[in-house]
Amino acid sequence: MRTPLIAGNWKMHMTGTAAAELVAELLETELNTGAQVLICPPFTALAAVAEVLEDAPVHLGAQNMHWEEQGAYTGEISPAMLVDAGCEYVILGHSERRQLFGETDEGVARKAAAAFAHHLIPVICCGETEAQRDAGETAAHIRSQVTAAVRGLRAADAAQAVIAYEPIWAIGTGKTATTEQAQEVCRLIREVLAEVQNEEVAQAVRILYGGSVKPANIAALMAQPDIDGALVGGASLTAADFAGIVNYGEEA
Ligand code: 13P
């Protein structure tokens, strides 16, 4: 059985002080113990959040990292630095990084391998643009992004990976993919994992949906057989909304 995972991607929001306050507020809320909870603050807030979390059952992740161990890479953060800051997870290849900062499939694959080398679990993102969806290219695009990211991984590592399907047209737009659209692509991702790795890996990998996830739409998404959780942007910046998503079982 795959443990559900609800992850918050705070993007470029929150100073260390504001982040610590938000996490403290979140921890005061009763959280559904059935789902694993992950928050991914910006780099500069990681230490402050780690301190508030202590032994709380909330996991910490970063939003990006470089694949190299160390060196002359001004402005970059290494896997070991994230581990040192208390991270267990790292989001890789978010569409904002691909579209705005030139990240490539090849770079994402290198980062995923580097994450596992440091015992970090990557949350590998994929997703199509509206133009690609309209042109009927969604399946081919997702297939190629997922294949590139996982084909070089050892099966034992790949089985632990998390894949997030985030249709770009649904991010921050209030337009959520229908549950059928989300399920269809998440199922395709599982098929690709079975082809590129093996069936055992495909059944083990947690696949998240992301894009305008809210307390009101999470239950229907979680009811889909191939959706194991959510990657939440805007709604993860408010403790009540994020707790409402984590506690999706109580919404129905
Ligand atoms: P929103 O939830 O704000 O649409 O963002 C989704 C996202 O990009 C999470 O990584």
XYZ file of C-alpha atoms and ligand atoms in Angstrom:
262
model
C 0.000 0.000 0.000
C 1.254 3.466 -0.857
C 1.135 5.993 1.997
C -0.628 9.152 0.812
C 1.596 12.236 0.670
C 0.389 15.820 0.916
C 3.189 18.240 0.066
C 3.283 22.021 0.272
C 5.499 23.925 -2.145
C 5.885 27.391 -0.701
C 7.757 28.657 -3.791
C 9.381 32.099 -3.202
C 7.263 33.005 -0.186
C 8.047 33.407 3.521
C 11.029 34.748 5.428
C 12.423 32.511 8.158
C 10.317 34.263 10.796
C 7.092 34.058 8.812
C 7.818 30.423 7.939
C 8.363 29.458 11.572
C 5.056 31.111 12.483
C 3.154 29.325 9.733
C 4.573 25.930 10.712
C 3.817 26.534 14.393
C 0.225 27.356 13.414
C 0.043 24.231 11.284
C 1.303 22.060 14.142
C -1.446 23.417 16.410
C -3.996 22.011 13.993
C -4.957 18.380 14.252
C -3.520 16.677 11.189
C -4.787 13.472 9.637
C -2.258 10.855 10.622
C -3.099 8.695 7.605
C -1.200 10.919 5.177
C 2.449 11.859 5.282
C 2.859 15.631 5.324
C 5.741 17.436 3.632
C 6.538 21.121 3.492
C 9.055 22.688 1.148
C 9.982 26.223 2.209
C 12.583 28.355 0.415
C 16.234 27.573 1.231
C 16.655 30.491 3.630
C 13.736 29.322 5.803
C 14.754 25.638 6.023
C 16.717 25.934 9.261
C 14.007 27.964 11.000
C 11.323 25.481 9.944
C 13.468 22.473 10.937
C 13.823 23.959 14.405
C 10.059 24.346 14.849
C 9.365 20.877 13.448
C 11.759 19.047 15.788
C 10.131 15.601 16.105
C 6.752 16.598 14.660
C 5.359 14.147 12.083
C 5.861 16.645 9.270
C 8.673 16.133 6.783
C 10.932 18.823 5.358
C 11.976 19.290 1.761
C 13.649 21.843 -0.494
C 12.472 23.148 -3.852
C 15.594 22.557 -5.910
C 19.285 21.637 -5.661
C 22.349 21.186 -7.828
C 23.620 17.706 -8.736
C 27.261 18.385 -7.911
C 28.735 17.632 -4.488
C 30.432 21.007 -4.127
C 32.541 23.437 -6.115
C 32.564 26.705 -7.988
C 28.819 26.949 -8.684
C 27.867 30.381 -7.409
C 24.354 30.543 -6.059
C 23.763 26.788 -6.060
C 22.931 24.464 -3.153
C 24.277 20.900 -2.894
C 22.452 17.741 -1.791
C 24.599 17.499 1.365
C 23.658 21.078 2.280
C 19.985 20.138 2.136
C 20.533 17.074 4.308
C 22.465 19.253 6.742
C 19.518 21.681 6.866
C 17.199 18.826 7.851
C 15.667 17.939 4.479
C 14.471 14.454 3.588
C 12.877 15.424 0.266
C 13.635 17.724 -2.648
C 11.323 18.933 -5.410
C 13.026 18.594 -8.796
C 12.112 19.875 -12.243
C 9.138 21.999 -11.232
C 7.628 23.598 -14.338
C 8.584 27.041 -13.046
C 12.224 25.931 -12.962
C 11.952 24.393 -16.414
C 10.121 27.359 -17.975
C 11.736 30.307 -16.187
C 15.219 28.986 -15.392
C 15.988 26.699 -18.297
C 16.046 23.340 -16.514
C 16.198 20.370 -18.846
C 15.173 16.724 -18.660
C 18.861 15.815 -18.547
C 19.530 18.105 -15.594
C 16.501 16.771 -13.735
C 17.750 13.203 -14.259
C 21.182 14.116 -12.886
C 19.582 15.797 -9.891
C 17.351 12.774 -9.193
C 20.387 10.452 -9.157
C 22.293 12.889 -6.920
C 19.329 13.086 -4.525
C 19.317 9.304 -4.038
C 23.090 9.277 -3.593
C 22.469 11.487 -0.542
C 19.368 9.644 0.696
C 17.075 12.474 -0.309
C 13.771 11.511 -1.895
C 13.095 13.470 -5.077
C 9.632 14.760 -5.928
C 10.037 14.810 -9.695
C 7.632 17.133 -11.495
C 6.157 16.788 -14.948
C 3.319 18.481 -16.769
C 2.117 19.792 -20.100
C 1.321 23.322 -21.245
C -2.153 24.286 -22.360
C -0.936 24.380 -25.980
C 0.414 20.837 -25.690
C -2.876 19.620 -24.221
C -4.878 21.357 -26.975
C -2.610 19.792 -29.610
C -3.162 16.297 -28.175
C 0.488 16.040 -27.120
C -0.033 15.506 -23.381
C 0.687 11.770 -23.294
C 3.825 12.003 -25.457
C 5.185 14.899 -23.410
C 4.565 13.239 -20.033
C 6.007 9.981 -21.315
C 9.226 11.661 -22.400
C 9.631 13.737 -19.207
C 9.045 10.750 -16.915
C 11.220 8.402 -18.981
C 14.126 10.849 -18.944
C 13.894 11.329 -15.184
C 13.723 7.686 -14.084
C 15.398 5.529 -16.692
C 18.886 5.915 -15.201
C 17.834 5.173 -11.624
C 18.423 1.853 -9.869
C 15.083 0.109 -9.350
C 15.461 0.203 -5.554
C 15.812 3.992 -5.740
C 13.140 4.524 -8.381
C 10.633 2.697 -6.174
C 11.047 5.387 -3.520
C 10.689 8.339 -5.881
C 7.659 10.592 -5.890
C 6.327 11.904 -9.202
C 4.138 14.998 -9.283
C 1.864 15.585 -12.245
C 1.230 19.303 -12.527
C -0.523 20.474 -15.688
C 1.023 23.912 -16.228
C -2.319 25.433 -17.186
C -3.716 24.487 -13.760
C -0.916 26.010 -11.654
C -1.984 29.128 -9.775
C -4.829 29.683 -12.223
C -7.741 28.329 -10.204
C -8.339 25.899 -13.107
C -8.018 22.394 -11.692
C -7.764 19.484 -14.051
C -10.900 17.390 -13.768
C -10.421 14.331 -11.600
C -10.713 12.249 -14.785
C -7.978 14.247 -16.555
C -5.711 13.991 -13.500
C -6.332 10.265 -13.058
C -5.749 9.578 -16.759
C -2.292 11.151 -16.722
C -1.339 9.675 -13.331
C -2.276 6.245 -14.685
C -0.141 6.880 -17.755
C 2.780 7.809 -15.484
C 2.399 4.462 -13.696
C 2.389 2.670 -17.051
C 5.563 4.474 -18.102
C 7.218 3.533 -14.788
C 6.339 -0.114 -15.424
C 7.822 0.053 -18.931
C 10.979 1.974 -18.080
C 11.620 0.326 -14.698
C 9.291 -2.555 -13.739
C 5.820 -3.272 -12.384
C 7.015 -3.406 -8.781
C 8.495 0.081 -9.086
C 5.315 1.327 -10.777
C 3.176 0.066 -7.914
C 5.487 1.522 -5.246
C 5.950 5.058 -6.599
C 3.679 7.713 -5.166
C 2.138 9.914 -7.807
C 0.849 13.334 -6.759
C -1.435 15.748 -8.552
C -0.679 19.481 -8.376
C -2.436 22.553 -9.739
C -4.985 24.630 -7.793
C -5.539 21.933 -5.158
C -7.875 23.233 -2.444
C -9.757 21.740 0.545
C -12.850 21.629 -1.684
C -11.348 19.483 -4.476
C -8.846 17.247 -2.668
C -11.225 14.459 -1.643
C -12.323 13.769 -5.226
C -8.700 13.720 -6.397
C -7.641 11.359 -3.608
C -10.450 8.979 -4.523
C -8.737 8.251 -7.859
C -6.841 4.953 -7.937
C -3.559 6.359 -9.295
C -3.454 9.623 -7.316
C -1.550 9.142 -4.065
C -1.410 12.724 -2.877
C -1.067 16.353 -3.826
C 1.598 18.990 -4.415
C 0.023 22.195 -3.183
C 1.177 25.727 -3.990
C -0.982 28.689 -2.960
C -3.187 26.814 -0.507
C -0.123 25.575 1.430
C 0.609 29.162 2.544
C -2.393 29.256 4.877
C -2.423 26.832 7.818
C -6.205 26.342 7.725
C -6.300 25.594 3.991
C -3.302 23.273 4.082
C -4.705 21.428 7.120
C -8.023 21.172 5.274
C -6.201 19.454 2.407
C -4.169 17.171 4.696
C -7.420 16.172 6.422
C -9.081 15.320 3.095
C -10.683 12.219 4.556
C -12.905 14.384 6.691
C -14.092 16.483 3.759
C -16.087 13.912 1.879
P -0.984 26.061 -7.010
O -1.491 25.083 -5.978
O -0.810 27.448 -6.459
O -1.770 25.995 -8.279
O 0.512 25.606 -7.380
C 0.751 24.279 -7.739
C 2.211 24.041 -7.775
O 2.901 24.514 -8.654
C 2.809 23.251 -6.684
O 4.113 22.890 -6.991
